[in-house]
Amino acid sequence: MFEQFAFYFPAKDVDKQIHLYLPDNYEESKEHFPVVYMYDGHNLFFDEDATYGTSWGLLDFMDSYDKQVIIVGIECSHEEGERIREYCPYPVDTQYFGHVAGYGDVYMDWLVNELKPFIDDNYPTIPDREATAIAGSSMGGLMAFYSVIAHNDVFSKAGALSPAFGFAVPELEAEIAQHEIDPDTRVFFSYGDEEVNFERLKPTATFNDAIIEAGGETHVHIEEGGDHSEATWRKQNRLYMDFLWK
């Protein structure tokens, strides 16, 4: 099943469109399900909604996947430059974008303290940390990793696909130093082999090591023939889902 609805984001006085996947039998089964919160919700399910005409194909994938989970996709802002600010956890100065007045920390406080309780109250979720994951790509991948560090009491799993770590490497290193990471933490990192280089892999190796040193589990995947696109992330649906949940 698939639902869409608007949910108010007070920090910007706007409604965020929520793209919600539910297992088909959830009403009849009376079961409760794990949840994956995902960034760029409009790119997840339908090609006609996706920014560049290709989605992650998650509706078809989840309908055939042998692990039943709820997916909460949160659509990003489409105003010029706003997605970068909303998906950057900190105010930062960058080489290519100049100063980015990032407010991803505020966004995540809203997700954790307002959106998640609403989802837990209105849908058959398992609200516990062990059954709550977060995932995204590019800036959403950056945010997914930030989320599992800064809110490790809420999220036990993260999928960071093609994460844009270059925006905030020292800030993320400081974030990791400030938090105790639960050993029951799993993080999936990935890049396409056509986009990856040493500059991208160096911070990924640092963050990967930090999770392992805390006793957590990680997986770094390089997608052969992959680039920085939904088509590449779509190919990895089973990989990151299997690693996070199995």
PDB file of C-alpha atoms in Angstrom:
ATOM      1  CA  MET A   1       0.000   0.000   0.000  1.00  0.00           C
ATOM      2  CA  PHE A   2       1.073   3.552  -0.615  1.00  0.00           C
ATOM      3  CA  GLU A   3      -0.083   6.805   0.962  1.00  0.00           C
ATOM      4  CA  GLN A   4       0.817  10.472   0.629  1.00  0.00           C
ATOM      5  CA  PHE A   5       0.068  13.272   3.052  1.00  0.00           C
ATOM      6  CA  ALA A   6       1.403  16.654   4.146  1.00  0.00           C
ATOM      7  CA  PHE A   7       3.082  17.133   7.524  1.00  0.00           C
ATOM      8  CA  TYR A   8       3.897  20.557   8.933  1.00  0.00           C
ATOM      9  CA  PHE A   9       7.530  21.654   9.345  1.00  0.00           C
ATOM     10  CA  PRO A  10       7.378  24.681  11.671  1.00  0.00           C
ATOM     11  CA  ALA A  11      11.009  25.765  11.275  1.00  0.00           C
ATOM     12  CA  LYS A  12      10.228  26.912   7.726  1.00  0.00           C
ATOM     13  CA  ASP A  13       6.442  27.262   8.061  1.00  0.00           C
ATOM     14  CA  VAL A  14       5.866  24.761   5.245  1.00  0.00           C
ATOM     15  CA  ASP A  15       4.227  21.379   4.764  1.00  0.00           C
ATOM     16  CA  LYS A  16       6.478  18.453   3.914  1.00  0.00           C
ATOM     17  CA  GLN A  17       5.035  15.836   1.590  1.00  0.00           C
ATOM     18  CA  ILE A  18       5.321  12.363   3.080  1.00  0.00           C
ATOM     19  CA  HIS A  19       5.508   9.299   0.783  1.00  0.00           C
ATOM     20  CA  LEU A  20       4.556   6.279   2.881  1.00  0.00           C
ATOM     21  CA  TYR A  21       4.908   2.598   1.996  1.00  0.00           C
ATOM     22  CA  LEU A  22       2.981   0.034   4.054  1.00  0.00           C
ATOM     23  CA  PRO A  23       2.994  -3.751   3.692  1.00  0.00           C
ATOM     24  CA  ASP A  24      -0.144  -4.815   1.821  1.00  0.00           C
ATOM     25  CA  ASN A  25      -1.489  -6.994   4.577  1.00  0.00           C
ATOM     26  CA  TYR A  26      -0.816  -4.682   7.505  1.00  0.00           C
ATOM     27  CA  GLU A  27      -4.471  -4.119   8.428  1.00  0.00           C
ATOM     28  CA  GLU A  28      -5.442  -7.781   8.320  1.00  0.00           C
ATOM     29  CA  SER A  29      -2.299  -9.139   9.950  1.00  0.00           C
ATOM     30  CA  LYS A  30      -2.391  -6.906  13.034  1.00  0.00           C
ATOM     31  CA  GLU A  31       1.411  -7.111  12.996  1.00  0.00           C
ATOM     32  CA  HIS A  32       3.770  -4.255  13.764  1.00  0.00           C
ATOM     33  CA  PHE A  33       6.697  -3.481  11.469  1.00  0.00           C
ATOM     34  CA  PRO A  34      10.179  -1.941  11.487  1.00  0.00           C
ATOM     35  CA  VAL A  35      10.509   1.481   9.866  1.00  0.00           C
ATOM     36  CA  VAL A  36      13.016   3.065   7.473  1.00  0.00           C
ATOM     37  CA  TYR A  37      12.924   6.864   7.270  1.00  0.00           C
ATOM     38  CA  MET A  38      14.318   8.024   3.924  1.00  0.00           C
ATOM     39  CA  TYR A  39      15.269  11.377   2.438  1.00  0.00           C
ATOM     40  CA  ASP A  40      14.116  12.629  -1.004  1.00  0.00           C
ATOM     41  CA  GLY A  41      10.844  10.732  -0.684  1.00  0.00           C
ATOM     42  CA  HIS A  42       9.603  11.800  -4.134  1.00  0.00           C
ATOM     43  CA  ASN A  43      12.485   9.875  -5.752  1.00  0.00           C
ATOM     44  CA  LEU A  44      11.804   6.559  -4.040  1.00  0.00           C
ATOM     45  CA  PHE A  45       8.712   4.962  -5.546  1.00  0.00           C
ATOM     46  CA  PHE A  46       7.500   6.259  -8.916  1.00  0.00           C
ATOM     47  CA  ASP A  47       9.472   7.381 -11.963  1.00  0.00           C
ATOM     48  CA  GLU A  48       6.884  10.054 -12.751  1.00  0.00           C
ATOM     49  CA  ASP A  49       7.521  11.725  -9.362  1.00  0.00           C
ATOM     50  CA  ALA A  50      11.323  11.516  -9.492  1.00  0.00           C
ATOM     51  CA  THR A  51      13.326  14.659 -10.182  1.00  0.00           C
ATOM     52  CA  TYR A  52      15.247  13.123 -13.093  1.00  0.00           C
ATOM     53  CA  GLY A  53      12.618  10.655 -14.307  1.00  0.00           C
ATOM     54  CA  THR A  54      14.034   7.516 -12.631  1.00  0.00           C
ATOM     55  CA  SER A  55      13.087   6.430  -9.116  1.00  0.00           C
ATOM     56  CA  TRP A  56      14.589   3.907  -6.728  1.00  0.00           C
ATOM     57  CA  GLY A  57      11.742   1.558  -7.684  1.00  0.00           C
ATOM     58  CA  LEU A  58      11.065   0.831  -4.039  1.00  0.00           C
ATOM     59  CA  LEU A  59       7.356   0.093  -4.443  1.00  0.00           C
ATOM     60  CA  ASP A  60       7.990  -2.875  -6.730  1.00  0.00           C
ATOM     61  CA  PHE A  61      11.017  -3.958  -4.725  1.00  0.00           C
ATOM     62  CA  MET A  62       9.273  -3.900  -1.366  1.00  0.00           C
ATOM     63  CA  ASP A  63       6.237  -5.740  -2.722  1.00  0.00           C
ATOM     64  CA  SER A  64       8.526  -8.680  -3.534  1.00  0.00           C
ATOM     65  CA  TYR A  65      11.033  -8.368  -0.661  1.00  0.00           C
ATOM     66  CA  ASP A  66      10.884 -11.015   2.056  1.00  0.00           C
ATOM     67  CA  LYS A  67      11.262  -8.571   4.957  1.00  0.00           C
ATOM     68  CA  GLN A  68       8.204  -6.427   5.644  1.00  0.00           C
ATOM     69  CA  VAL A  69       9.021  -2.874   6.670  1.00  0.00           C
ATOM     70  CA  ILE A  70       7.322   0.504   6.573  1.00  0.00           C
ATOM     71  CA  ILE A  71       9.117   3.195   4.561  1.00  0.00           C
ATOM     72  CA  VAL A  72       8.582   6.864   5.395  1.00  0.00           C
ATOM     73  CA  GLY A  73       9.919   8.978   2.531  1.00  0.00           C
ATOM     74  CA  ILE A  74      10.158  12.707   3.226  1.00  0.00           C
ATOM     75  CA  GLU A  75      10.156  14.951   0.180  1.00  0.00           C
ATOM     76  CA  CYS A  76      12.835  17.613   0.086  1.00  0.00           C
ATOM     77  CA  SER A  77      12.320  21.305  -0.537  1.00  0.00           C
ATOM     78  CA  HIS A  78      12.350  22.197  -4.239  1.00  0.00           C
ATOM     79  CA  GLU A  79      13.206  25.864  -3.799  1.00  0.00           C
ATOM     80  CA  GLU A  80      16.534  26.810  -5.343  1.00  0.00           C
ATOM     81  CA  GLY A  81      19.377  25.842  -3.029  1.00  0.00           C
ATOM     82  CA  GLU A  82      17.077  24.885  -0.169  1.00  0.00           C
ATOM     83  CA  ARG A  83      17.658  21.132  -0.364  1.00  0.00           C
ATOM     84  CA  ILE A  84      21.373  21.642   0.299  1.00  0.00           C
ATOM     85  CA  ARG A  85      20.649  23.797   3.335  1.00  0.00           C
ATOM     86  CA  GLU A  86      18.030  21.425   4.723  1.00  0.00           C
ATOM     87  CA  TYR A  87      20.228  18.360   4.176  1.00  0.00           C
ATOM     88  CA  CYS A  88      23.406  19.882   5.604  1.00  0.00           C
ATOM     89  CA  PRO A  89      23.601  19.359   9.368  1.00  0.00           C
ATOM     90  CA  TYR A  90      25.704  22.464  10.030  1.00  0.00           C
ATOM     91  CA  PRO A  91      26.396  25.963   8.729  1.00  0.00           C
ATOM     92  CA  VAL A  92      29.543  25.447   6.635  1.00  0.00           C
ATOM     93  CA  ASP A  93      31.780  27.251   4.166  1.00  0.00           C
ATOM     94  CA  THR A  94      32.357  25.200   1.021  1.00  0.00           C
ATOM     95  CA  GLN A  95      34.612  25.453  -1.993  1.00  0.00           C
ATOM     96  CA  TYR A  96      31.889  25.178  -4.638  1.00  0.00           C
ATOM     97  CA  PHE A  97      28.740  26.472  -2.924  1.00  0.00           C
ATOM     98  CA  GLY A  98      30.165  29.209  -0.709  1.00  0.00           C
ATOM     99  CA  HIS A  99      28.525  29.557   2.675  1.00  0.00           C
ATOM    100  CA  VAL A 100      25.779  27.011   3.265  1.00  0.00           C
ATOM    101  CA  ALA A 101      23.450  27.948   6.105  1.00  0.00           C
ATOM    102  CA  GLY A 102      22.739  24.314   6.912  1.00  0.00           C
ATOM    103  CA  TYR A 103      19.895  23.534   9.298  1.00  0.00           C
ATOM    104  CA  GLY A 104      19.867  19.742   9.053  1.00  0.00           C
ATOM    105  CA  ASP A 105      20.151  19.529  12.837  1.00  0.00           C
ATOM    106  CA  VAL A 106      16.844  21.394  13.184  1.00  0.00           C
ATOM    107  CA  TYR A 107      15.308  19.208  10.483  1.00  0.00           C
ATOM    108  CA  MET A 108      16.365  16.069  12.338  1.00  0.00           C
ATOM    109  CA  ASP A 109      14.984  17.336  15.634  1.00  0.00           C
ATOM    110  CA  TRP A 110      11.656  17.746  13.828  1.00  0.00           C
ATOM    111  CA  LEU A 111      11.839  14.264  12.324  1.00  0.00           C
ATOM    112  CA  VAL A 112      12.686  12.636  15.659  1.00  0.00           C
ATOM    113  CA  ASN A 113      10.395  14.653  17.929  1.00  0.00           C
ATOM    114  CA  GLU A 114       7.385  15.352  15.691  1.00  0.00           C
ATOM    115  CA  LEU A 115       7.213  13.175  12.574  1.00  0.00           C
ATOM    116  CA  LYS A 116       8.336   9.895  14.154  1.00  0.00           C
ATOM    117  CA  PRO A 117       5.861  10.120  17.064  1.00  0.00           C
ATOM    118  CA  PHE A 118       3.084  10.844  14.573  1.00  0.00           C
ATOM    119  CA  ILE A 119       4.018   7.797  12.494  1.00  0.00           C
ATOM    120  CA  ASP A 120       4.286   5.611  15.593  1.00  0.00           C
ATOM    121  CA  ASP A 121       0.891   6.804  16.865  1.00  0.00           C
ATOM    122  CA  ASN A 122      -0.956   6.306  13.581  1.00  0.00           C
ATOM    123  CA  TYR A 123       0.653   3.282  11.921  1.00  0.00           C
ATOM    124  CA  PRO A 124       1.617  -0.231  13.108  1.00  0.00           C
ATOM    125  CA  THR A 125       5.288   0.446  13.751  1.00  0.00           C
ATOM    126  CA  ILE A 126       7.767  -1.143  16.100  1.00  0.00           C
ATOM    127  CA  PRO A 127       8.975   2.157  17.576  1.00  0.00           C
ATOM    128  CA  ASP A 128      12.083   0.815  19.300  1.00  0.00           C
ATOM    129  CA  ARG A 129      15.589   1.841  18.255  1.00  0.00           C
ATOM    130  CA  GLU A 130      16.405  -1.696  17.101  1.00  0.00           C
ATOM    131  CA  ALA A 131      13.581  -1.486  14.539  1.00  0.00           C
ATOM    132  CA  THR A 132      14.263   2.040  13.272  1.00  0.00           C
ATOM    133  CA  ALA A 133      16.578   2.869  10.357  1.00  0.00           C
ATOM    134  CA  ILE A 134      17.357   5.902   8.242  1.00  0.00           C
ATOM    135  CA  ALA A 135      18.703   6.127   4.676  1.00  0.00           C
ATOM    136  CA  GLY A 136      19.392   8.500   1.839  1.00  0.00           C
ATOM    137  CA  SER A 137      21.659   9.362  -1.064  1.00  0.00           C
ATOM    138  CA  SER A 138      24.043  12.214  -1.818  1.00  0.00           C
ATOM    139  CA  MET A 139      23.120  15.009   0.639  1.00  0.00           C
ATOM    140  CA  GLY A 140      20.537  12.572   1.999  1.00  0.00           C
ATOM    141  CA  GLY A 141      23.361  10.078   2.541  1.00  0.00           C
ATOM    142  CA  LEU A 142      25.272  12.707   4.491  1.00  0.00           C
ATOM    143  CA  MET A 143      22.152  13.311   6.585  1.00  0.00           C
ATOM    144  CA  ALA A 144      21.550   9.600   7.137  1.00  0.00           C
ATOM    145  CA  PHE A 145      25.021   9.189   8.610  1.00  0.00           C
ATOM    146  CA  TYR A 146      24.673  12.354  10.697  1.00  0.00           C
ATOM    147  CA  SER A 147      21.321  11.057  11.950  1.00  0.00           C
ATOM    148  CA  VAL A 148      22.631   7.688  13.118  1.00  0.00           C
ATOM    149  CA  ILE A 149      25.413   9.469  15.028  1.00  0.00           C
ATOM    150  CA  ALA A 150      23.571  12.464  16.506  1.00  0.00           C
ATOM    151  CA  HIS A 151      20.418  10.448  17.222  1.00  0.00           C
ATOM    152  CA  ASN A 152      21.937   7.038  17.884  1.00  0.00           C
ATOM    153  CA  ASP A 153      19.393   6.543  20.646  1.00  0.00           C
ATOM    154  CA  VAL A 154      16.665   6.598  17.952  1.00  0.00           C
ATOM    155  CA  PHE A 155      18.290   4.968  14.907  1.00  0.00           C
ATOM    156  CA  SER A 156      20.252   1.724  15.007  1.00  0.00           C
ATOM    157  CA  LYS A 157      20.813   1.497  11.232  1.00  0.00           C
ATOM    158  CA  ALA A 158      21.729   3.823   8.384  1.00  0.00           C
ATOM    159  CA  GLY A 159      22.129   3.546   4.637  1.00  0.00           C
ATOM    160  CA  ALA A 160      24.448   6.253   3.290  1.00  0.00           C
ATOM    161  CA  LEU A 161      24.529   5.903  -0.495  1.00  0.00           C
ATOM    162  CA  SER A 162      26.935   8.212  -2.336  1.00  0.00           C
ATOM    163  CA  PRO A 163      27.109  10.387   0.795  1.00  0.00           C
ATOM    164  CA  ALA A 164      28.204  13.997   0.278  1.00  0.00           C
ATOM    165  CA  PHE A 165      30.663  13.917   3.166  1.00  0.00           C
ATOM    166  CA  GLY A 166      32.783  16.658   1.632  1.00  0.00           C
ATOM    167  CA  PHE A 167      30.397  19.268   3.004  1.00  0.00           C
ATOM    168  CA  ALA A 168      31.152  18.555   6.642  1.00  0.00           C
ATOM    169  CA  VAL A 169      34.070  16.210   7.375  1.00  0.00           C
ATOM    170  CA  PRO A 170      35.539  18.005  10.441  1.00  0.00           C
ATOM    171  CA  GLU A 171      32.054  18.707  11.779  1.00  0.00           C
ATOM    172  CA  LEU A 172      31.089  15.039  11.522  1.00  0.00           C
ATOM    173  CA  GLU A 173      34.356  13.986  13.170  1.00  0.00           C
ATOM    174  CA  ALA A 174      33.524  16.306  16.076  1.00  0.00           C
ATOM    175  CA  GLU A 175      29.964  14.933  16.162  1.00  0.00           C
ATOM    176  CA  ILE A 176      31.244  11.370  16.479  1.00  0.00           C
ATOM    177  CA  ALA A 177      33.561  12.410  19.322  1.00  0.00           C
ATOM    178  CA  GLN A 178      30.605  13.865  21.221  1.00  0.00           C
ATOM    179  CA  HIS A 179      28.419  10.759  21.160  1.00  0.00           C
ATOM    180  CA  GLU A 180      28.632   7.248  22.517  1.00  0.00           C
ATOM    181  CA  ILE A 181      27.774   4.886  19.670  1.00  0.00           C
ATOM    182  CA  ASP A 182      25.802   1.796  20.631  1.00  0.00           C
ATOM    183  CA  PRO A 183      27.537  -1.415  19.466  1.00  0.00           C
ATOM    184  CA  ASP A 184      24.185  -2.392  17.960  1.00  0.00           C
ATOM    185  CA  THR A 185      24.704   0.043  15.070  1.00  0.00           C
ATOM    186  CA  ARG A 186      24.893  -0.846  11.394  1.00  0.00           C
ATOM    187  CA  VAL A 187      25.935   1.510   8.587  1.00  0.00           C
ATOM    188  CA  PHE A 188      25.946   0.764   4.858  1.00  0.00           C
ATOM    189  CA  PHE A 189      28.173   3.028   2.724  1.00  0.00           C
ATOM    190  CA  SER A 190      28.282   2.905  -1.070  1.00  0.00           C
ATOM    191  CA  TYR A 191      29.485   4.690  -4.192  1.00  0.00           C
ATOM    192  CA  GLY A 192      29.347   4.055  -7.903  1.00  0.00           C
ATOM    193  CA  ASP A 193      32.748   3.229  -9.365  1.00  0.00           C
ATOM    194  CA  GLU A 194      32.350   6.070 -11.873  1.00  0.00           C
ATOM    195  CA  GLU A 195      31.943   8.688  -9.114  1.00  0.00           C
ATOM    196  CA  VAL A 196      34.309   7.414  -6.445  1.00  0.00           C
ATOM    197  CA  ASN A 197      37.820   8.743  -5.835  1.00  0.00           C
ATOM    198  CA  PHE A 198      40.293   9.065  -2.967  1.00  0.00           C
ATOM    199  CA  GLU A 199      38.755  12.364  -1.843  1.00  0.00           C
ATOM    200  CA  ARG A 200      35.420  10.618  -1.321  1.00  0.00           C
ATOM    201  CA  LEU A 201      36.792   7.402   0.168  1.00  0.00           C
ATOM    202  CA  LYS A 202      39.117   8.994   2.730  1.00  0.00           C
ATOM    203  CA  PRO A 203      36.366  10.394   5.023  1.00  0.00           C
ATOM    204  CA  THR A 204      34.272   7.277   4.425  1.00  0.00           C
ATOM    205  CA  ALA A 205      37.168   5.163   5.719  1.00  0.00           C
ATOM    206  CA  THR A 206      37.453   7.401   8.789  1.00  0.00           C
ATOM    207  CA  PHE A 207      33.732   7.162   9.576  1.00  0.00           C
ATOM    208  CA  ASN A 208      33.690   3.443   8.806  1.00  0.00           C
ATOM    209  CA  ASP A 209      36.515   2.895  11.302  1.00  0.00           C
ATOM    210  CA  ALA A 210      34.715   4.961  13.950  1.00  0.00           C
ATOM    211  CA  ILE A 211      31.647   2.716  13.780  1.00  0.00           C
ATOM    212  CA  ILE A 212      33.766  -0.442  13.926  1.00  0.00           C
ATOM    213  CA  GLU A 213      35.783   0.900  16.875  1.00  0.00           C
ATOM    214  CA  ALA A 214      32.481   1.459  18.707  1.00  0.00           C
ATOM    215  CA  GLY A 215      31.632  -2.213  18.146  1.00  0.00           C
ATOM    216  CA  GLY A 216      29.189  -1.611  15.293  1.00  0.00           C
ATOM    217  CA  GLU A 217      29.021  -3.232  11.868  1.00  0.00           C
ATOM    218  CA  THR A 218      29.628  -1.606   8.493  1.00  0.00           C
ATOM    219  CA  HIS A 219      29.673  -2.491   4.833  1.00  0.00           C
ATOM    220  CA  VAL A 220      31.305  -0.461   2.062  1.00  0.00           C
ATOM    221  CA  HIS A 221      30.017  -1.257  -1.420  1.00  0.00           C
ATOM    222  CA  ILE A 222      31.324  -0.010  -4.765  1.00  0.00           C
ATOM    223  CA  GLU A 223      28.723  -0.447  -7.501  1.00  0.00           C
ATOM    224  CA  GLU A 224      30.338  -1.570 -10.755  1.00  0.00           C
ATOM    225  CA  GLY A 225      29.362   0.772 -13.588  1.00  0.00           C
ATOM    226  CA  GLY A 226      27.550   2.990 -11.084  1.00  0.00           C
ATOM    227  CA  ASP A 227      27.370   6.766 -11.029  1.00  0.00           C
ATOM    228  CA  HIS A 228      25.686   9.406  -8.870  1.00  0.00           C
ATOM    229  CA  SER A 229      22.086   8.685  -9.814  1.00  0.00           C
ATOM    230  CA  GLU A 230      18.824   7.077  -8.772  1.00  0.00           C
ATOM    231  CA  ALA A 231      19.398   4.357 -11.367  1.00  0.00           C
ATOM    232  CA  THR A 232      22.555   3.297  -9.501  1.00  0.00           C
ATOM    233  CA  TRP A 233      20.963   3.519  -6.045  1.00  0.00           C
ATOM    234  CA  ARG A 234      18.021   1.481  -7.329  1.00  0.00           C
ATOM    235  CA  LYS A 235      20.378  -1.412  -8.092  1.00  0.00           C
ATOM    236  CA  GLN A 236      21.414  -1.504  -4.435  1.00  0.00           C
ATOM    237  CA  ASN A 237      17.990  -1.887  -2.814  1.00  0.00           C
ATOM    238  CA  ARG A 238      18.517  -5.507  -1.876  1.00  0.00           C
ATOM    239  CA  LEU A 239      22.121  -4.925  -0.767  1.00  0.00           C
ATOM    240  CA  TYR A 240      21.443  -2.227   1.800  1.00  0.00           C
ATOM    241  CA  MET A 241      18.129  -3.721   2.947  1.00  0.00           C
ATOM    242  CA  ASP A 242      19.746  -7.112   3.502  1.00  0.00           C
ATOM    243  CA  PHE A 243      22.676  -5.594   5.382  1.00  0.00           C
ATOM    244  CA  LEU A 244      20.546  -3.369   7.596  1.00  0.00           C
ATOM    245  CA  TRP A 245      17.910  -5.955   8.472  1.00  0.00           C
ATOM    246  CA  LYS A 246      19.511  -9.377   8.045  1.00  0.00           C
TER     247      LYS A 246
END
